[in-house]
Amino acid sequence: MSHGLISVAEAERRIRAAVRPLPGERRPLHLAQGAVLRQAVVAERDQPPFDRVTMDGIAIARAGWERGVRRYRSVGVQGAGAPALEVNADDECVEIMTGAMLPTGAGCVIPIERVRLEAGRAAIEEDYRLDPGGHVHPRGSDYRAGETLLKPGTLIRAPEMAVLASAGQPEVEVARRPAVAVISVGDELVAPGLDLAPYQIRLSNDRAIEAALNQRGLATVTRLTLPDEVEILKREIARAHEANDLLILSGGVSMGKYDYVPEILSALGIELVLHKVAQRPGKPMWFGISAAAKPVFALPGNPVSTLVCLVRHVIPAIYGSMGAKMPELPMVALTQQVEFAPPLTWFLPVKVSWSGAGIGLAKPRPTNTSGDFASLTGSDGFVELEAEHEVFPAGYAARLYRW
Ligand code: AMP
Ligand code: MG
């Protein structure tokens, strides 16, 4: 490990230990997709709530069938959403529809395709053999009333949404999407649409950060650009800290004369958790926690560094602040050998394809420098290559972080 640097694993551990989950909020179901549950959800009723007919057909008593009865008299028609009719005799049947409650006294259903039904008389095809399940989905066979169906921390996608609705909940307690201020720091930065001088630079990191967060539905983002001026930085960072749950600064954390961000964050009472990580890109990264327990990330401004640090360190912390687990990170195999001698974790951009056998193949897409953000277009993310090794042969399995 290089002098004075902490490892990526240690940075991850410190960030995880420092970040506290935000309080939740109640949302109507139609606004809850993509959110993270902050409550358990228990079953309102047994599922199915009654013996549920799974085919259109006739419902009969099993005893009659076993005694050889093959002709039945219809005593009524019952659809889904209607109370149960009754089968009282061996030769009685109810004409029954999918989703209906099994009639009282009936034990099974014979599909309509196997029945000749005429003038209230039902005859069963000669070669029909009774289905042992009887085309009935028994009450409580999926789950029982009071059973826990969803745990806190679960991401609400389509299947979870169906379970929420079926549990009878019109609203649900979910993690609040954190309000995140994205603060770009640098005298040279000019937003798209404004004129710029030859010595100025287009502001782009804020848009990249915003896109990565929005694409995951992770945050409500406010963007702010500040010059390299101590008093303005102090005032505006303090304001942004008041108004937001988490701050992401980019630029001004390195060792230059105008890199004021670390000292300003300390002056604002933000407690340093880590500064400088044994990683490339992104070595100067700074992270602290305010007295109000709000996480503050200060990322190096070089665009590749900013984006890599965001995906590797900030996004997992935001999941943590929502009380959610990070989506699982796949392992992918390098398509060719790469070498990296410095004792740093190397985040190598890659393009991923899938082999016929379903193995993710990561083709290295190195950038010229950590300022070369244009070459990231078309890449899928980066792989994490451990500081302990220098040679990573073709086929080496590495963890993939997607943009
Ligand atoms: P810094 O981390 O402030 O030393 O900046 C490193 C490099 O990244 C410099 O070339 C900056 O001009 C560039 N840079 C800093 N912030 C941004 C930004 N928000 N968008 C695009 N480039 C940036
Ligand atoms: Mg700068």
PDB file of N, CA, C and O in Angstrom, residues 185-223:
ATOM      1  N   VAL A 185     -16.781  22.564  -8.510  1.00  0.00           N
ATOM      2  CA  VAL A 185     -15.895  23.615  -8.008  1.00  0.00           C
ATOM      3  C   VAL A 185     -14.774  23.858  -9.014  1.00  0.00           C
ATOM      4  O   VAL A 185     -14.051  22.924  -9.382  1.00  0.00           O
ATOM      5  N   GLY A 186     -14.644  25.101  -9.461  1.00  0.00           N
ATOM      6  CA  GLY A 186     -13.527  25.453 -10.352  1.00  0.00           C
ATOM      7  C   GLY A 186     -13.795  26.751 -11.072  1.00  0.00           C
ATOM      8  O   GLY A 186     -14.890  26.947 -11.624  1.00  0.00           O
ATOM      9  N   ASP A 187     -12.792  27.644 -11.071  1.00  0.00           N
ATOM     10  CA  ASP A 187     -12.916  28.937 -11.761  1.00  0.00           C
ATOM     11  C   ASP A 187     -13.101  28.779 -13.264  1.00  0.00           C
ATOM     12  O   ASP A 187     -13.616  29.675 -13.917  1.00  0.00           O
ATOM     13  N   GLU A 188     -12.642  27.635 -13.794  1.00  0.00           N
ATOM     14  CA  GLU A 188     -12.621  27.472 -15.252  1.00  0.00           C
ATOM     15  C   GLU A 188     -13.932  26.959 -15.823  1.00  0.00           C
ATOM     16  O   GLU A 188     -14.082  26.872 -17.040  1.00  0.00           O
ATOM     17  N   LEU A 189     -14.917  26.604 -14.964  1.00  0.00           N
ATOM     18  CA  LEU A 189     -16.066  25.828 -15.442  1.00  0.00           C
ATOM     19  C   LEU A 189     -17.189  26.714 -15.990  1.00  0.00           C
ATOM     20  O   LEU A 189     -17.623  27.654 -15.333  1.00  0.00           O
ATOM     21  N   VAL A 190     -17.636  26.393 -17.197  1.00  0.00           N
ATOM     22  CA  VAL A 190     -18.687  27.161 -17.876  1.00  0.00           C
ATOM     23  C   VAL A 190     -19.747  26.184 -18.387  1.00  0.00           C
ATOM     24  O   VAL A 190     -19.430  25.232 -19.106  1.00  0.00           O
ATOM     25  N   ALA A 191     -20.998  26.447 -18.022  1.00  0.00           N
ATOM     26  CA  ALA A 191     -22.095  25.546 -18.395  1.00  0.00           C
ATOM     27  C   ALA A 191     -22.349  25.577 -19.892  1.00  0.00           C
ATOM     28  O   ALA A 191     -22.097  26.588 -20.546  1.00  0.00           O
ATOM     29  N   PRO A 192     -22.863  24.475 -20.451  1.00  0.00           N
ATOM     30  CA  PRO A 192     -23.225  24.471 -21.870  1.00  0.00           C
ATOM     31  C   PRO A 192     -24.243  25.579 -22.146  1.00  0.00           C
ATOM     32  O   PRO A 192     -25.096  25.860 -21.303  1.00  0.00           O
ATOM     33  N   GLY A 193     -24.118  26.213 -23.305  1.00  0.00           N
ATOM     34  CA  GLY A 193     -25.035  27.308 -23.646  1.00  0.00           C
ATOM     35  C   GLY A 193     -24.439  28.674 -23.375  1.00  0.00           C
ATOM     36  O   GLY A 193     -24.916  29.663 -23.921  1.00  0.00           O
ATOM     37  N   LEU A 194     -23.413  28.751 -22.533  1.00  0.00           N
ATOM     38  CA  LEU A 194     -22.776  30.049 -22.248  1.00  0.00           C
ATOM     39  C   LEU A 194     -21.476  30.157 -23.042  1.00  0.00           C
ATOM     40  O   LEU A 194     -20.817  29.143 -23.316  1.00  0.00           O
ATOM     41  N   ASP A 195     -21.111  31.397 -23.414  1.00  0.00           N
ATOM     42  CA  ASP A 195     -19.850  31.606 -24.144  1.00  0.00           C
ATOM     43  C   ASP A 195     -18.686  31.246 -23.241  1.00  0.00           C
ATOM     44  O   ASP A 195     -18.742  31.458 -22.031  1.00  0.00           O
ATOM     45  N   LEU A 196     -17.625  30.753 -23.849  1.00  0.00           N
ATOM     46  CA  LEU A 196     -16.455  30.465 -23.014  1.00  0.00           C
ATOM     47  C   LEU A 196     -15.163  30.917 -23.711  1.00  0.00           C
ATOM     48  O   LEU A 196     -15.081  30.954 -24.929  1.00  0.00           O
ATOM     49  N   ALA A 197     -14.199  31.315 -22.869  1.00  0.00           N
ATOM     50  CA  ALA A 197     -12.887  31.763 -23.350  1.00  0.00           C
ATOM     51  C   ALA A 197     -12.006  30.547 -23.582  1.00  0.00           C
ATOM     52  O   ALA A 197     -12.309  29.459 -23.080  1.00  0.00           O
ATOM     53  N   PRO A 198     -10.906  30.718 -24.337  1.00  0.00           N
ATOM     54  CA  PRO A 198     -10.048  29.568 -24.661  1.00  0.00           C
ATOM     55  C   PRO A 198      -9.495  28.855 -23.425  1.00  0.00           C
ATOM     56  O   PRO A 198      -9.237  27.648 -23.469  1.00  0.00           O
ATOM     57  N   TYR A 199      -9.322  29.570 -22.328  1.00  0.00           N
ATOM     58  CA  TYR A 199      -8.734  28.979 -21.124  1.00  0.00           C
ATOM     59  C   TYR A 199      -9.803  28.375 -20.201  1.00  0.00           C
ATOM     60  O   TYR A 199      -9.493  27.914 -19.108  1.00  0.00           O
ATOM     61  N   GLN A 200     -11.037  28.401 -20.621  1.00  0.00           N
ATOM     62  CA  GLN A 200     -12.121  27.839 -19.796  1.00  0.00           C
ATOM     63  C   GLN A 200     -12.501  26.432 -20.264  1.00  0.00           C
ATOM     64  O   GLN A 200     -12.103  26.003 -21.342  1.00  0.00           O
ATOM     65  N   ILE A 201     -13.281  25.774 -19.434  1.00  0.00           N
ATOM     66  CA  ILE A 201     -13.616  24.347 -19.640  1.00  0.00           C
ATOM     67  C   ILE A 201     -15.128  24.204 -19.530  1.00  0.00           C
ATOM     68  O   ILE A 201     -15.755  24.862 -18.705  1.00  0.00           O
ATOM     69  N   ARG A 202     -15.688  23.356 -20.363  1.00  0.00           N
ATOM     70  CA  ARG A 202     -17.119  23.078 -20.240  1.00  0.00           C
ATOM     71  C   ARG A 202     -17.375  22.271 -18.965  1.00  0.00           C
ATOM     72  O   ARG A 202     -16.685  21.275 -18.693  1.00  0.00           O
ATOM     73  N   LEU A 203     -18.385  22.706 -18.262  1.00  0.00           N
ATOM     74  CA  LEU A 203     -18.846  21.991 -17.079  1.00  0.00           C
ATOM     75  C   LEU A 203     -19.540  20.717 -17.556  1.00  0.00           C
ATOM     76  O   LEU A 203     -20.487  20.795 -18.336  1.00  0.00           O
ATOM     77  N   SER A 204     -19.087  19.562 -17.132  1.00  0.00           N
ATOM     78  CA  SER A 204     -19.751  18.334 -17.593  1.00  0.00           C
ATOM     79  C   SER A 204     -19.956  17.316 -16.473  1.00  0.00           C
ATOM     80  O   SER A 204     -20.861  16.483 -16.548  1.00  0.00           O
ATOM     81  N   ASN A 205     -19.153  17.383 -15.428  1.00  0.00           N
ATOM     82  CA  ASN A 205     -19.259  16.364 -14.373  1.00  0.00           C
ATOM     83  C   ASN A 205     -20.635  16.350 -13.711  1.00  0.00           C
ATOM     84  O   ASN A 205     -21.148  15.284 -13.345  1.00  0.00           O
ATOM     85  N   ASP A 206     -21.198  17.539 -13.530  1.00  0.00           N
ATOM     86  CA  ASP A 206     -22.481  17.595 -12.821  1.00  0.00           C
ATOM     87  C   ASP A 206     -23.560  16.839 -13.584  1.00  0.00           C
ATOM     88  O   ASP A 206     -24.390  16.146 -12.995  1.00  0.00           O
ATOM     89  N   ARG A 207     -23.501  16.935 -14.915  1.00  0.00           N
ATOM     90  CA  ARG A 207     -24.516  16.236 -15.725  1.00  0.00           C
ATOM     91  C   ARG A 207     -24.301  14.728 -15.676  1.00  0.00           C
ATOM     92  O   ARG A 207     -25.269  13.952 -15.675  1.00  0.00           O
ATOM     93  N   ALA A 208     -23.028  14.336 -15.681  1.00  0.00           N
ATOM     94  CA  ALA A 208     -22.734  12.895 -15.611  1.00  0.00           C
ATOM     95  C   ALA A 208     -23.217  12.331 -14.270  1.00  0.00           C
ATOM     96  O   ALA A 208     -23.837  11.258 -14.215  1.00  0.00           O
ATOM     97  N   ILE A 209     -22.945  13.058 -13.192  1.00  0.00           N
ATOM     98  CA  ILE A 209     -23.355  12.591 -11.855  1.00  0.00           C
ATOM     99  C   ILE A 209     -24.877  12.513 -11.774  1.00  0.00           C
ATOM    100  O   ILE A 209     -25.456  11.513 -11.316  1.00  0.00           O
ATOM    101  N   GLU A 210     -25.513  13.558 -12.250  1.00  0.00           N
ATOM    102  CA  GLU A 210     -26.980  13.605 -12.227  1.00  0.00           C
ATOM    103  C   GLU A 210     -27.565  12.424 -13.010  1.00  0.00           C
ATOM    104  O   GLU A 210     -28.509  11.766 -12.559  1.00  0.00           O
ATOM    105  N   ALA A 211     -26.979  12.154 -14.170  1.00  0.00           N
ATOM    106  CA  ALA A 211     -27.490  11.059 -15.006  1.00  0.00           C
ATOM    107  C   ALA A 211     -27.338   9.718 -14.289  1.00  0.00           C
ATOM    108  O   ALA A 211     -28.264   8.897 -14.290  1.00  0.00           O
ATOM    109  N   ALA A 212     -26.179   9.498 -13.666  1.00  0.00           N
ATOM    110  CA  ALA A 212     -25.948   8.210 -12.993  1.00  0.00           C
ATOM    111  C   ALA A 212     -26.933   8.028 -11.829  1.00  0.00           C
ATOM    112  O   ALA A 212     -27.403   6.914 -11.571  1.00  0.00           O
ATOM    113  N   LEU A 213     -27.259   9.107 -11.131  1.00  0.00           N
ATOM    114  CA  LEU A 213     -28.191   9.001  -9.991  1.00  0.00           C
ATOM    115  C   LEU A 213     -29.631   8.852 -10.475  1.00  0.00           C
ATOM    116  O   LEU A 213     -30.381   8.010  -9.980  1.00  0.00           O
ATOM    117  N   ASN A 214     -30.004   9.666 -11.462  1.00  0.00           N
ATOM    118  CA  ASN A 214     -31.385   9.615 -11.950  1.00  0.00           C
ATOM    119  C   ASN A 214     -31.710   8.283 -12.605  1.00  0.00           C
ATOM    120  O   ASN A 214     -32.809   7.750 -12.447  1.00  0.00           O
ATOM    121  N   GLN A 215     -30.754   7.772 -13.340  1.00  0.00           N
ATOM    122  CA  GLN A 215     -30.945   6.511 -14.037  1.00  0.00           C
ATOM    123  C   GLN A 215     -31.258   5.392 -13.051  1.00  0.00           C
ATOM    124  O   GLN A 215     -31.967   4.443 -13.372  1.00  0.00           O
ATOM    125  N   ARG A 216     -30.774   5.509 -11.832  1.00  0.00           N
ATOM    126  CA  ARG A 216     -31.058   4.501 -10.804  1.00  0.00           C
ATOM    127  C   ARG A 216     -32.209   4.932  -9.905  1.00  0.00           C
ATOM    128  O   ARG A 216     -32.521   4.229  -8.931  1.00  0.00           O
ATOM    129  N   GLY A 217     -32.800   6.090 -10.190  1.00  0.00           N
ATOM    130  CA  GLY A 217     -33.899   6.581  -9.351  1.00  0.00           C
ATOM    131  C   GLY A 217     -33.455   6.838  -7.924  1.00  0.00           C
ATOM    132  O   GLY A 217     -34.228   6.677  -6.985  1.00  0.00           O
ATOM    133  N   LEU A 218     -32.192   7.269  -7.738  1.00  0.00           N
ATOM    134  CA  LEU A 218     -31.615   7.279  -6.400  1.00  0.00           C
ATOM    135  C   LEU A 218     -31.726   8.593  -5.662  1.00  0.00           C
ATOM    136  O   LEU A 218     -31.493   8.624  -4.461  1.00  0.00           O
ATOM    137  N   ALA A 219     -31.949   9.689  -6.348  1.00  0.00           N
ATOM    138  CA  ALA A 219     -31.810  10.963  -5.647  1.00  0.00           C
ATOM    139  C   ALA A 219     -32.606  12.048  -6.347  1.00  0.00           C
ATOM    140  O   ALA A 219     -32.976  11.918  -7.507  1.00  0.00           O
ATOM    141  N   THR A 220     -32.874  13.112  -5.596  1.00  0.00           N
ATOM    142  CA  THR A 220     -33.389  14.342  -6.187  1.00  0.00           C
ATOM    143  C   THR A 220     -32.189  15.288  -6.230  1.00  0.00           C
ATOM    144  O   THR A 220     -31.643  15.639  -5.191  1.00  0.00           O
ATOM    145  N   VAL A 221     -31.766  15.618  -7.423  1.00  0.00           N
ATOM    146  CA  VAL A 221     -30.477  16.298  -7.593  1.00  0.00           C
ATOM    147  C   VAL A 221     -30.649  17.806  -7.807  1.00  0.00           C
ATOM    148  O   VAL A 221     -31.502  18.232  -8.577  1.00  0.00           O
ATOM    149  N   THR A 222     -29.839  18.582  -7.079  1.00  0.00           N
ATOM    150  CA  THR A 222     -29.712  20.020  -7.350  1.00  0.00           C
ATOM    151  C   THR A 222     -28.263  20.265  -7.768  1.00  0.00           C
ATOM    152  O   THR A 222     -27.351  19.749  -7.119  1.00  0.00           O
ATOM    153  N   ARG A 223     -28.069  21.021  -8.831  1.00  0.00           N
ATOM    154  CA  ARG A 223     -26.696  21.301  -9.296  1.00  0.00           C
ATOM    155  C   ARG A 223     -26.310  22.727  -8.954  1.00  0.00           C
ATOM    156  O   ARG A 223     -27.148  23.639  -8.982  1.00  0.00           O
TER     157      ARG A 223
END
